[in-house]
Coordinates of C-alpha atoms and ligand atoms in Angstrom, one line a residue:
M1 CA 287.2 203.2 -7.4
A2 CA 289.0 202.8 -4.0
I3 CA 286.6 202.3 -1.1
G4 CA 287.8 203.5 2.2
N5 CA 287.6 201.3 5.3
P6 CA 284.5 202.6 7.2
Y7 CA 286.2 201.8 10.5
E8 CA 289.3 203.7 9.7
P9 CA 289.3 207.0 11.5
D10 CA 289.8 210.1 9.4
F11 CA 293.2 210.9 11.0
D12 CA 295.7 209.2 13.2
V13 CA 295.9 212.3 15.4
A14 CA 293.6 215.3 15.6
I15 CA 295.1 218.3 17.4
V16 CA 292.9 221.2 18.7
G17 CA 294.9 224.4 18.7
Y18 CA 297.6 225.7 16.3
G19 CA 299.6 227.7 18.8
P20 CA 303.3 227.0 18.9
V21 CA 302.9 223.8 20.9
G22 CA 300.2 222.3 18.6
Q23 CA 302.4 223.3 15.7
A24 CA 305.5 221.6 17.0
L25 CA 303.7 218.4 17.9
A26 CA 302.0 218.3 14.5
A27 CA 305.3 218.8 12.8
L28 CA 307.0 216.0 14.8
L29 CA 304.2 213.5 14.1
G30 CA 303.8 214.5 10.5
R31 CA 307.5 214.0 9.9
A32 CA 307.1 210.5 11.4
G33 CA 304.6 209.7 8.7
H34 CA 301.3 209.9 10.6
R35 CA 298.1 211.5 9.3
V36 CA 297.8 214.6 11.4
A37 CA 295.1 217.3 11.3
V38 CA 295.0 220.5 13.3
F39 CA 291.9 222.5 13.9
E40 CA 292.3 226.2 14.9
R41 CA 289.6 228.7 15.5
F42 CA 291.4 231.8 14.2
G43 CA 291.8 232.3 10.5
E44 CA 295.3 233.8 10.7
M45 CA 298.4 233.3 12.7
Y46 CA 298.5 235.5 15.8
R47 CA 300.6 238.5 14.9
L48 CA 301.8 239.5 18.4
P49 CA 304.2 237.6 20.6
R50 CA 303.6 236.4 24.1
A51 CA 306.7 234.3 24.7
V52 CA 310.0 236.1 24.0
H53 CA 312.6 233.6 25.5
L54 CA 313.5 230.0 24.8
D55 CA 316.4 227.9 25.9
H56 CA 319.1 225.6 24.5
E57 CA 317.0 222.5 24.8
I58 CA 314.3 224.1 22.7
M59 CA 316.9 225.1 20.1
R60 CA 317.8 221.5 19.8
L61 CA 314.2 220.7 19.2
L62 CA 314.0 223.4 16.5
Q63 CA 317.2 221.8 15.1
A64 CA 315.4 218.5 14.9
L65 CA 312.6 220.2 13.0
G66 CA 315.1 221.5 10.5
L67 CA 314.6 225.1 11.6
S68 CA 317.8 226.1 13.2
E69 CA 319.2 227.7 10.0
V70 CA 315.9 229.1 8.9
L71 CA 315.7 230.9 12.3
A72 CA 319.4 231.7 12.7
D73 CA 318.9 235.4 12.2
E74 CA 315.8 235.5 14.4
M75 CA 317.3 234.1 17.6
V76 CA 319.3 236.7 19.6
P77 CA 321.5 235.0 22.2
V78 CA 321.2 236.4 25.7
D79 CA 324.8 237.5 26.4
D80 CA 323.8 239.9 29.1
Y81 CA 321.2 239.5 31.8
R82 CA 321.2 241.9 34.7
W83 CA 319.1 242.6 37.8
F84 CA 318.9 246.1 39.2
G85 CA 318.0 246.9 42.8
A86 CA 315.5 249.3 44.5
D87 CA 318.3 252.0 44.3
G88 CA 318.7 251.5 40.6
D89 CA 322.2 250.0 41.0
L90 CA 323.3 246.7 39.7
L91 CA 322.3 243.7 41.9
L92 CA 323.3 240.7 39.9
R93 CA 324.8 240.0 36.5
F94 CA 324.2 236.5 35.2
E95 CA 327.0 235.0 33.0
P96 CA 325.8 233.4 29.8
R97 CA 326.4 229.7 29.2
S98 CA 328.1 229.0 25.9
P99 CA 327.8 226.4 24.7
A100 CA 325.0 225.0 26.9
P101 CA 324.5 221.2 27.2
S102 CA 322.4 221.0 24.0
A103 CA 325.2 222.6 21.9
W104 CA 323.5 225.9 21.6
E105 CA 323.7 229.1 23.5
G106 CA 322.0 228.9 26.9
D107 CA 319.2 231.3 26.1
Y108 CA 317.7 233.2 23.2
M109 CA 315.3 236.1 22.7
F110 CA 313.0 235.9 19.7
F111 CA 309.9 237.2 18.1
Q112 CA 307.1 234.6 18.4
P113 CA 305.3 235.2 15.1
E114 CA 308.6 234.4 13.3
L115 CA 308.9 231.1 15.2
E116 CA 305.3 230.2 14.4
R117 CA 305.7 231.1 10.7
A118 CA 308.8 228.9 10.5
I119 CA 307.2 225.9 12.2
D120 CA 304.0 226.2 10.1
G121 CA 305.7 226.8 6.7
R122 CA 309.0 225.0 7.0
A123 CA 308.1 222.0 9.2
C124 CA 304.3 221.3 9.2
A125 CA 303.7 222.0 5.5
P126 CA 306.5 219.8 4.2
A127 CA 305.4 217.0 6.6
G128 CA 301.9 217.0 5.1
V129 CA 300.1 218.2 8.2
T130 CA 296.4 219.2 7.5
V131 CA 295.8 222.6 9.0
E132 CA 292.2 223.7 9.1
R133 CA 291.6 227.2 10.3
G134 CA 288.3 228.8 11.1
W135 CA 286.9 225.8 13.1
T136 CA 286.3 225.7 16.8
A137 CA 286.1 222.4 18.7
E138 CA 282.9 222.1 20.6
G139 CA 282.3 218.4 21.1
L140 CA 284.5 215.4 22.0
E141 CA 283.4 211.8 22.4
Q142 CA 285.7 208.9 23.1
S143 CA 285.0 205.3 22.2
D144 CA 287.3 202.2 22.3
G145 CA 289.0 202.8 19.0
Q146 CA 288.7 206.5 18.3
V147 CA 287.8 210.0 19.3
E148 CA 285.1 211.9 17.6
L149 CA 285.5 215.7 17.5
T150 CA 282.7 218.1 16.7
L151 CA 283.8 221.3 15.0
R152 CA 281.9 224.4 14.3
R153 CA 282.8 226.9 11.6
V154 CA 283.5 230.4 12.9
S155 CA 283.7 233.6 11.0
E156 CA 286.0 236.4 11.8
E157 CA 284.6 239.7 10.7
E158 CA 287.6 241.5 12.0
P159 CA 290.8 239.9 13.2
G160 CA 290.5 238.3 16.5
R161 CA 286.7 238.7 16.8
L162 CA 285.0 235.4 16.2
A163 CA 281.4 234.6 15.5
L164 CA 279.9 231.1 15.5
T165 CA 278.1 230.0 12.3
G166 CA 275.5 227.3 11.9
E167 CA 277.9 224.9 10.1
T168 CA 279.2 221.9 12.0
R169 CA 281.1 218.7 11.1
T170 CA 282.6 215.8 12.9
V171 CA 286.0 214.2 12.3
T172 CA 287.4 211.0 13.9
A173 CA 290.9 210.3 14.9
R174 CA 292.7 207.6 16.9
W175 CA 294.0 210.2 19.3
A176 CA 293.0 213.7 20.1
I177 CA 295.3 216.3 21.6
G178 CA 294.3 219.4 23.4
A179 CA 296.9 222.1 22.5
D180 CA 294.2 224.7 22.9
G181 CA 295.7 226.9 25.5
A182 CA 294.8 228.1 28.9
N183 CA 291.0 227.9 28.6
S184 CA 291.3 224.5 26.9
F185 CA 288.0 223.1 25.7
V186 CA 289.6 219.7 25.3
R187 CA 290.6 219.6 29.0
G188 CA 287.1 220.3 30.1
A189 CA 285.5 217.9 27.6
A190 CA 287.8 215.1 28.8
G191 CA 286.8 215.9 32.4
I192 CA 290.3 216.8 33.5
T193 CA 290.4 219.3 36.4
R194 CA 293.3 221.5 37.3
R195 CA 294.9 222.9 40.4
D196 CA 295.9 226.5 41.2
L197 CA 299.5 226.7 42.6
G198 CA 298.7 230.1 44.0
F199 CA 300.5 232.8 42.0
Q200 CA 298.4 235.6 40.6
E201 CA 299.7 239.0 39.5
R202 CA 298.7 241.5 36.9
W203 CA 301.3 242.9 34.6
L204 CA 301.1 245.4 31.7
V205 CA 302.9 243.9 28.7
V206 CA 304.1 246.5 26.1
D207 CA 305.7 245.5 22.8
A208 CA 307.5 248.0 20.5
E209 CA 308.9 247.9 17.0
P210 CA 311.7 250.6 17.1
H211 CA 312.5 252.5 13.9
E212 CA 316.2 251.7 14.6
M213 CA 317.3 248.9 16.9
A214 CA 320.9 250.4 16.8
A215 CA 319.6 253.5 18.6
L216 CA 318.6 251.3 21.5
S217 CA 321.9 249.3 21.6
H218 CA 322.8 250.8 24.9
L219 CA 320.0 248.7 26.5
P220 CA 321.0 245.2 27.6
I221 CA 319.3 242.2 26.0
A222 CA 317.5 241.4 29.3
T223 CA 317.1 243.2 32.6
Q224 CA 314.9 243.0 35.6
H225 CA 314.3 246.2 37.6
C226 CA 313.5 245.1 41.1
D227 CA 312.1 248.4 42.0
P228 CA 309.4 248.1 44.7
T229 CA 307.6 251.2 43.3
R230 CA 307.2 249.4 40.0
P231 CA 308.8 246.0 39.3
T232 CA 309.7 246.0 35.6
T233 CA 311.2 243.7 33.0
V234 CA 313.0 245.1 29.9
V235 CA 314.0 242.8 27.1
Q236 CA 314.9 242.6 23.5
S237 CA 312.4 240.3 21.7
G238 CA 314.3 239.1 18.6
P239 CA 316.3 241.3 16.2
R240 CA 313.7 244.0 15.5
H241 CA 311.5 244.2 18.7
R242 CA 311.6 245.2 22.3
R243 CA 309.3 244.3 25.2
W244 CA 308.6 246.0 28.6
E245 CA 306.5 244.3 31.3
F246 CA 305.3 246.5 34.3
M247 CA 303.7 245.1 37.4
L248 CA 300.4 246.6 38.2
L249 CA 300.2 248.0 41.8
P250 CA 297.3 246.9 44.0
D251 CA 295.3 250.1 43.6
E252 CA 295.6 250.1 39.8
R253 CA 293.1 248.8 37.4
A254 CA 293.8 247.3 34.0
S255 CA 291.6 249.9 32.4
D256 CA 294.0 252.7 33.7
F257 CA 296.4 251.6 31.1
E258 CA 294.0 252.0 28.2
D259 CA 295.3 255.6 28.2
P260 CA 298.3 255.7 25.9
D261 CA 299.8 258.6 27.9
R262 CA 300.1 256.4 31.0
V263 CA 301.9 253.7 29.0
W264 CA 304.3 256.2 27.4
A265 CA 305.0 257.7 30.9
L266 CA 306.1 254.2 32.1
L267 CA 308.3 253.8 29.0
E268 CA 309.9 257.2 29.4
P269 CA 313.3 256.1 30.8
W270 CA 313.9 253.8 27.9
Y271 CA 311.7 254.5 24.9
R272 CA 309.8 257.5 23.5
S273 CA 307.3 257.9 20.7
Q274 CA 309.9 259.2 18.3
D275 CA 311.9 255.9 18.8
G276 CA 309.1 253.9 17.1
P277 CA 305.5 252.6 17.5
L278 CA 304.1 250.3 20.1
T279 CA 302.6 247.2 18.7
R280 CA 300.7 246.1 21.8
S281 CA 299.9 247.2 25.3
A282 CA 297.7 244.8 27.3
V283 CA 297.3 243.7 30.9
Y284 CA 297.9 240.0 31.5
E285 CA 297.2 238.1 34.6
F286 CA 300.1 235.8 35.3
R287 CA 298.9 232.6 36.9
S288 CA 300.2 229.2 38.0
M289 CA 298.0 226.2 37.2
V290 CA 298.5 222.5 36.5
A291 CA 296.0 220.0 35.1
D292 CA 295.5 217.0 37.3
H293 CA 296.2 214.7 34.4
M294 CA 297.6 215.0 30.9
R295 CA 296.0 211.8 29.6
R296 CA 292.5 210.5 29.8
G297 CA 291.9 207.6 27.5
R298 CA 292.5 208.7 23.9
V299 CA 292.8 212.3 24.8
L300 CA 296.1 214.1 25.8
L301 CA 296.9 217.6 26.8
V302 CA 300.0 219.6 26.0
G303 CA 301.2 223.2 26.5
D304 CA 299.1 225.8 28.3
A305 CA 296.1 223.4 28.2
A306 CA 298.0 221.4 30.8
H307 CA 300.0 224.0 32.7
L308 CA 300.4 227.7 33.2
T309 CA 303.7 229.1 34.3
P310 CA 304.3 232.7 35.4
P311 CA 306.7 234.1 32.8
F312 CA 309.6 235.1 35.1
L313 CA 311.8 232.2 33.9
G314 CA 310.6 232.4 30.3
Q315 CA 309.7 228.8 30.5
G316 CA 305.9 228.4 29.9
L317 CA 306.3 227.7 26.2
C318 CA 309.5 225.8 26.7
S319 CA 307.6 223.4 29.0
G320 CA 304.9 223.0 26.4
L321 CA 307.4 222.2 23.7
R322 CA 309.0 219.6 26.0
D323 CA 305.5 218.1 26.3
A324 CA 305.3 217.9 22.5
A325 CA 308.8 216.3 22.2
N326 CA 307.9 213.8 24.9
L327 CA 304.5 212.9 23.5
A328 CA 305.6 212.7 19.8
W329 CA 308.0 209.8 20.0
K330 CA 305.7 207.8 22.3
L331 CA 302.7 208.3 20.1
D332 CA 304.8 207.4 17.1
L333 CA 305.7 204.0 18.7
V334 CA 302.1 203.4 19.7
L335 CA 300.7 204.3 16.2
R336 CA 303.3 202.1 14.6
R337 CA 302.1 199.3 16.9
L338 CA 305.6 198.9 18.3
A339 CA 304.5 199.8 21.9
P340 CA 301.2 199.5 23.7
A341 CA 299.0 202.5 24.5
E342 CA 300.0 202.3 28.2
L343 CA 303.3 203.9 27.2
L344 CA 301.3 207.2 27.0
D345 CA 300.7 207.0 30.8
T346 CA 304.3 208.0 31.2
I347 CA 303.4 211.5 29.9
D348 CA 301.8 212.1 33.3
S349 CA 304.6 210.6 35.4
E350 CA 307.4 212.3 33.4
R351 CA 305.9 215.7 32.4
Q352 CA 303.8 216.6 35.4
P353 CA 306.5 216.6 38.1
Q354 CA 308.9 218.6 35.8
N355 CA 306.3 221.1 34.7
E356 CA 305.2 221.6 38.3
A357 CA 308.8 222.0 39.6
I358 CA 309.4 224.7 36.9
I359 CA 306.2 226.5 37.8
R360 CA 307.3 226.5 41.5
L361 CA 310.7 227.9 40.5
A362 CA 309.0 230.6 38.5
I363 CA 306.7 231.4 41.4
E364 CA 309.7 231.7 43.8
L365 CA 311.5 234.0 41.3
G366 CA 308.3 236.0 40.9
R367 CA 308.0 236.5 44.6
V368 CA 311.6 237.9 44.7
L369 CA 310.9 240.2 41.7
C370 CA 307.4 241.3 42.6
Q371 CA 308.4 242.7 46.1
L372 CA 306.4 245.9 46.7
D373 CA 307.5 246.5 50.3
P374 CA 310.4 248.9 50.4
Q375 CA 311.9 247.5 53.6
A376 CA 311.7 243.9 52.3
A377 CA 313.1 245.0 49.0
A378 CA 316.1 246.7 50.7
E379 CA 316.8 243.6 52.7
R380 CA 316.5 241.5 49.6
D381 CA 319.0 243.7 47.8
A382 CA 321.5 243.7 50.7
M383 CA 321.3 239.9 50.7
L384 CA 321.7 239.6 47.0
R385 CA 324.7 242.0 46.9
Q386 CA 326.5 239.7 49.2
V387 CA 326.2 236.6 47.1
E388 CA 327.7 235.7 43.7
A389 CA 325.4 235.5 40.8
P390 CA 324.0 232.0 40.7
P391 CA 325.2 229.8 37.9
P392 CA 322.8 229.2 35.0
L393 CA 319.8 227.4 36.1
D394 CA 319.6 223.7 35.4
L395 CA 316.0 222.6 35.2
P396 CA 314.9 219.7 37.2
P397 CA 315.5 216.3 35.6
L398 CA 312.7 213.7 34.9
S399 CA 312.2 211.9 38.2
D400 CA 310.0 209.0 37.1
G401 CA 308.7 207.2 34.0
L402 CA 310.5 205.4 31.3
L403 CA 314.0 205.6 32.9
H404 CA 316.6 202.8 33.4
R405 CA 316.6 201.1 36.8
P406 CA 319.7 198.9 37.1
G407 CA 319.0 195.3 38.0
D408 CA 321.4 195.5 41.0
G409 CA 319.2 198.1 42.8
T410 CA 321.7 200.9 42.4
S411 CA 320.5 204.2 40.8
D412 CA 321.6 205.3 37.4
P413 CA 323.2 208.8 37.8
L414 CA 322.2 209.9 34.3
A415 CA 318.7 208.5 33.9
G416 CA 316.2 211.3 33.5
S417 CA 318.8 214.0 33.0
L418 CA 319.0 216.2 29.9
S419 CA 321.6 214.8 27.5
V420 CA 324.6 216.6 26.1
Q421 CA 324.9 217.3 22.4
G422 CA 328.5 217.5 21.2
V423 CA 330.2 218.6 18.0
V424 CA 331.5 215.5 16.2
R425 CA 333.2 214.5 12.9
R426 CA 332.3 211.5 11.0
G427 CA 333.7 210.9 7.5
G428 CA 334.0 214.3 5.9
R429 CA 331.2 215.8 8.0
E430 CA 331.6 217.9 11.1
G431 CA 328.8 219.4 13.1
R432 CA 326.3 218.9 15.9
F433 CA 325.8 215.3 16.8
D434 CA 322.2 215.1 15.8
D435 CA 322.9 216.4 12.4
V436 CA 326.0 214.3 11.8
V437 CA 325.0 211.0 13.4
G438 CA 321.3 211.2 13.6
R439 CA 318.4 212.0 16.0
G440 CA 315.8 209.7 17.6
F441 CA 317.1 207.2 20.1
Q442 CA 320.9 207.6 20.4
L443 CA 323.4 205.1 21.8
I444 CA 326.8 206.7 22.5
V445 CA 329.7 204.6 23.9
A446 CA 333.1 205.9 25.1
G447 CA 335.1 203.5 23.0
G448 CA 335.1 200.1 21.1
D449 CA 332.5 198.7 18.8
P450 CA 329.1 199.6 20.3
L451 CA 327.5 196.5 18.9
A452 CA 330.2 194.0 19.7
A453 CA 328.7 192.5 22.9
L454 CA 325.1 192.5 21.7
S455 CA 322.8 189.6 21.0
S456 CA 320.7 189.4 17.9
D457 CA 317.6 190.6 19.9
Q458 CA 319.5 193.6 21.1
R459 CA 320.6 194.4 17.6
A460 CA 317.0 194.0 16.4
L461 CA 315.9 196.5 19.1
I462 CA 318.5 199.0 17.7
D463 CA 317.1 198.5 14.2
A464 CA 313.5 198.6 15.2
L465 CA 314.0 201.9 17.0
D466 CA 316.3 203.2 14.2
M467 CA 318.8 204.1 16.9
S468 CA 321.7 206.4 16.0
V469 CA 324.8 204.6 17.3
A470 CA 328.2 206.1 17.8
S471 CA 331.5 205.2 19.5
L472 CA 333.6 208.1 20.6
D473 CA 336.7 206.3 19.3
P474 CA 337.0 207.4 15.7
A475 CA 338.9 204.2 14.8
A476 CA 336.1 201.9 16.1
P477 CA 333.1 200.7 14.0
G478 CA 330.5 203.5 14.1
G479 CA 333.3 205.8 15.4
V480 CA 333.1 209.6 15.5
R481 CA 335.7 212.2 16.5
D482 CA 334.5 214.0 19.6
V483 CA 335.6 217.4 18.2
D484 CA 334.8 219.6 21.2
G485 CA 335.5 216.8 23.8
R486 CA 332.2 217.5 25.5
L487 CA 330.6 214.1 25.0
M488 CA 333.7 212.3 26.4
A489 CA 333.8 214.7 29.3
W490 CA 330.2 214.1 30.0
L491 CA 330.6 210.3 30.1
T492 CA 333.8 210.5 32.1
D493 CA 332.3 212.8 34.7
H494 CA 329.6 210.2 35.3
E495 CA 332.0 207.2 35.0
A496 CA 329.8 206.0 32.2
H497 CA 330.8 203.7 29.3
A498 CA 327.6 204.2 27.4
V499 CA 324.5 206.4 27.5
L500 CA 321.2 205.7 25.8
V501 CA 319.3 208.9 25.0
R502 CA 315.6 209.1 24.1
P503 CA 314.2 211.1 21.1
D504 CA 313.2 213.9 23.5
F505 CA 316.9 214.4 24.5
Y506 CA 316.4 212.9 28.0
V507 CA 318.7 210.1 29.1
F508 CA 317.0 206.7 29.4
G509 CA 320.0 205.3 31.2
S510 CA 323.7 204.7 31.3
C511 CA 326.1 201.9 32.1
R512 CA 329.6 201.7 33.4
S513 CA 331.0 199.0 31.2
A514 CA 330.5 197.4 27.8
G515 CA 329.4 194.2 29.7
E516 CA 326.4 196.1 31.1
L517 CA 325.2 197.5 27.8
P518 CA 323.0 194.4 27.0
E519 CA 321.1 194.9 30.3
L520 CA 320.6 198.6 29.5
L521 CA 319.1 197.7 26.1
D522 CA 317.0 194.9 27.5
D523 CA 315.6 197.2 30.1
L524 CA 314.5 199.7 27.4
R525 CA 312.8 196.9 25.5
S526 CA 311.1 195.6 28.5
Q527 CA 309.9 199.0 29.7
L528 CA 308.6 199.9 26.2
Q529 CA 307.0 196.5 26.0
L530 CA 308.2 196.5 22.5
T531 CA 306.6 194.2 20.0
L532 CA 309.1 193.6 17.2
T533 CA 307.1 191.1 15.2
S534 CA 303.6 192.6 14.8
T535 CA 303.0 194.0 11.4
T536 CA 299.5 193.7 10.1
A537 CA 297.0 191.9 12.4
G538 CA 294.4 193.8 14.4
A539 CA 293.3 197.4 14.6
L540 CA 295.8 200.1 15.3
P541 CA 295.9 201.2 18.9
Ligands
LIG601 C1 303.3 238.0 28.7 C2 303.7 236.6 28.6 C3 305.1 236.4 28.4 C4 305.5 235.1 28.2 N1 306.9 234.8 28.0 C5 307.3 233.6 27.8 C6 308.7 233.3 27.5 O1 309.5 234.3 27.4 N2 309.1 232.1 27.3 C7 308.2 231.0 27.4 O2 308.6 229.8 27.2 N3 306.9 231.2 27.7 C8 306.4 232.5 27.8 N4 305.1 232.7 28.1 C9 304.2 231.5 28.0 C10 303.8 231.2 26.6 O3 303.4 232.3 25.8 C11 302.8 230.1 26.5 O4 303.1 229.1 27.4 C12 302.6 229.5 25.1 O5 302.2 230.5 24.2 C13 301.5 228.4 25.1 O6 301.5 227.9 23.8 P1 300.3 226.9 23.5 O7 300.5 226.5 22.0 O8 300.2 225.8 24.5 O9 298.9 227.7 23.6 P2 298.4 229.0 22.8 O10 299.6 229.7 22.3 O11 297.5 229.6 23.7 O12 297.7 228.3 21.6 C14 296.4 227.7 21.7 C15 295.7 227.8 20.4 O13 294.5 227.0 20.5 C16 293.4 227.7 19.8 N5 292.2 227.3 20.4 C17 291.7 227.5 21.7 N6 290.5 226.9 21.9 C18 290.2 226.3 20.7 C19 289.0 225.6 20.2 N7 288.0 225.3 21.0 N8 289.0 225.2 18.9 C20 290.1 225.5 18.1 N9 291.1 226.2 18.5 C21 291.2 226.6 19.7 C22 293.7 229.2 20.1 O14 293.1 230.0 19.2 C23 295.3 229.2 20.0 O15 295.7 229.5 18.7 C24 304.6 234.0 28.2 C25 303.3 234.2 28.4 C26 302.8 235.6 28.6 C27 301.4 235.8 28.8

């Protein structure tokens, strides 16, 4: 009979919360071969959406999870996004970006339960993730080598209504992750406070499942009605659903909208009861919060547990999924004993400034859209009618953390920016770079043999990190044909010979010549404090 090591924690990673962010993180870590368990209080997947929009960067993450084909019919590209003014006339029309840097359309509308179903069934399950529903986390203790999580069984007599039972258990893990949403238990238990960035508005969110989507095809995919008498958002949420969001006025109470007639009256210009049923009508308070830290010891926070973003940019979930992408590769290196646990401190320095900058952008946009003063709204409209529609928004890059700093004191123009994914051909295979060449760390050079000038240590680094290496000269060793020319254009625009991309799609750094490539790789190794020889000795971090 095999006897387990009594000092071995039950799991490498225990995640509290199986919302979309907990799911994505579990799938990424499970695919990397780690023992991952997720504990979720609700017995079933939530059947209603909150998020309706995601962007090209997140599509690339779904591609990495093997879900892009599974979800192909569920993702509706945003080919038309318009704002209307107080007078009801067009204010701005935003041009779509196709393809966006990540080799997908710039923006998509989707139905959140389908996304969650796909991550759960097609990414977490095949990766061997343990998902335990019906348990609420209620205790968390950290010691040197592990975290102990106390869970209480909950019963759900009717969907969504939880009752605590007397049954409890504890599990141990090397790392615990709070992916448990806005009111995160894990955040509180780890003693992490949060700041309010000052935005607070109540909006009525109404979801509908029309009998026939074709009958509503006259409605654009996404519109904002900047009407000071009732700021309103109207969007399509995936192929079979529509969503309306109405700002509550100062003298209105949430309970006013428990009356279905009031809701139907608001929908009147677009949708009537004969068009199909409503699936939800609820008042949400849109808030802006950031946790003061995302790591404390062996506990990390991701998603809404760490930040709340008003939904005007459709970025709250996207930010959470970026947290998951960022944390997954770092935790993987730490669990494989290739890098020390201090690597996880860069979660704070990388994710916090970007998350906060996105929240501030969303607040700014919210203030433009939520204008209730008719005079100010008229001035806003007059001003906006004089300007061209702004180009698609580029989100702020990473400003700190694990980024290349050239030894000569200059700054690297690409370090911290979101990388470009191109369409390439290698051998008989043509497609997106990550599918054809590989994901993870990527080293892309403009020409020549990428490995030619490298020492055995630098080659060992490439092997240890299982880097995907490509030269954009198809005749060179490791060559690919740059089919759509976007990779070469990207390098040329930045006068780069090589770029080194991290597994979360952000650029670690670039260099201008083949001669500088060794320094770029050495800097990565040094910043990761990579241990290439350790295999067995000692406890896992
Ligand atoms: C109206 C609205 C529209 C939005 N639109 C967009 C959009 O278009 N695009 C976008 O990117 N974002 C959008 N957002 C934001 C987005 O919905 C959230 O950022 C996202 O759902 C957060 O995901 P999460 O996995 O971090 O948290 P959640 O989805 O909240 O999941 C947390 C999970 O943890 C579980 N849990 C909590 N406590 C415990 C416990 N103690 N024990 C066990 N389990 C626990 C919960 O049951 C839940 O399943 C919108 C939000 C709202 C309200």
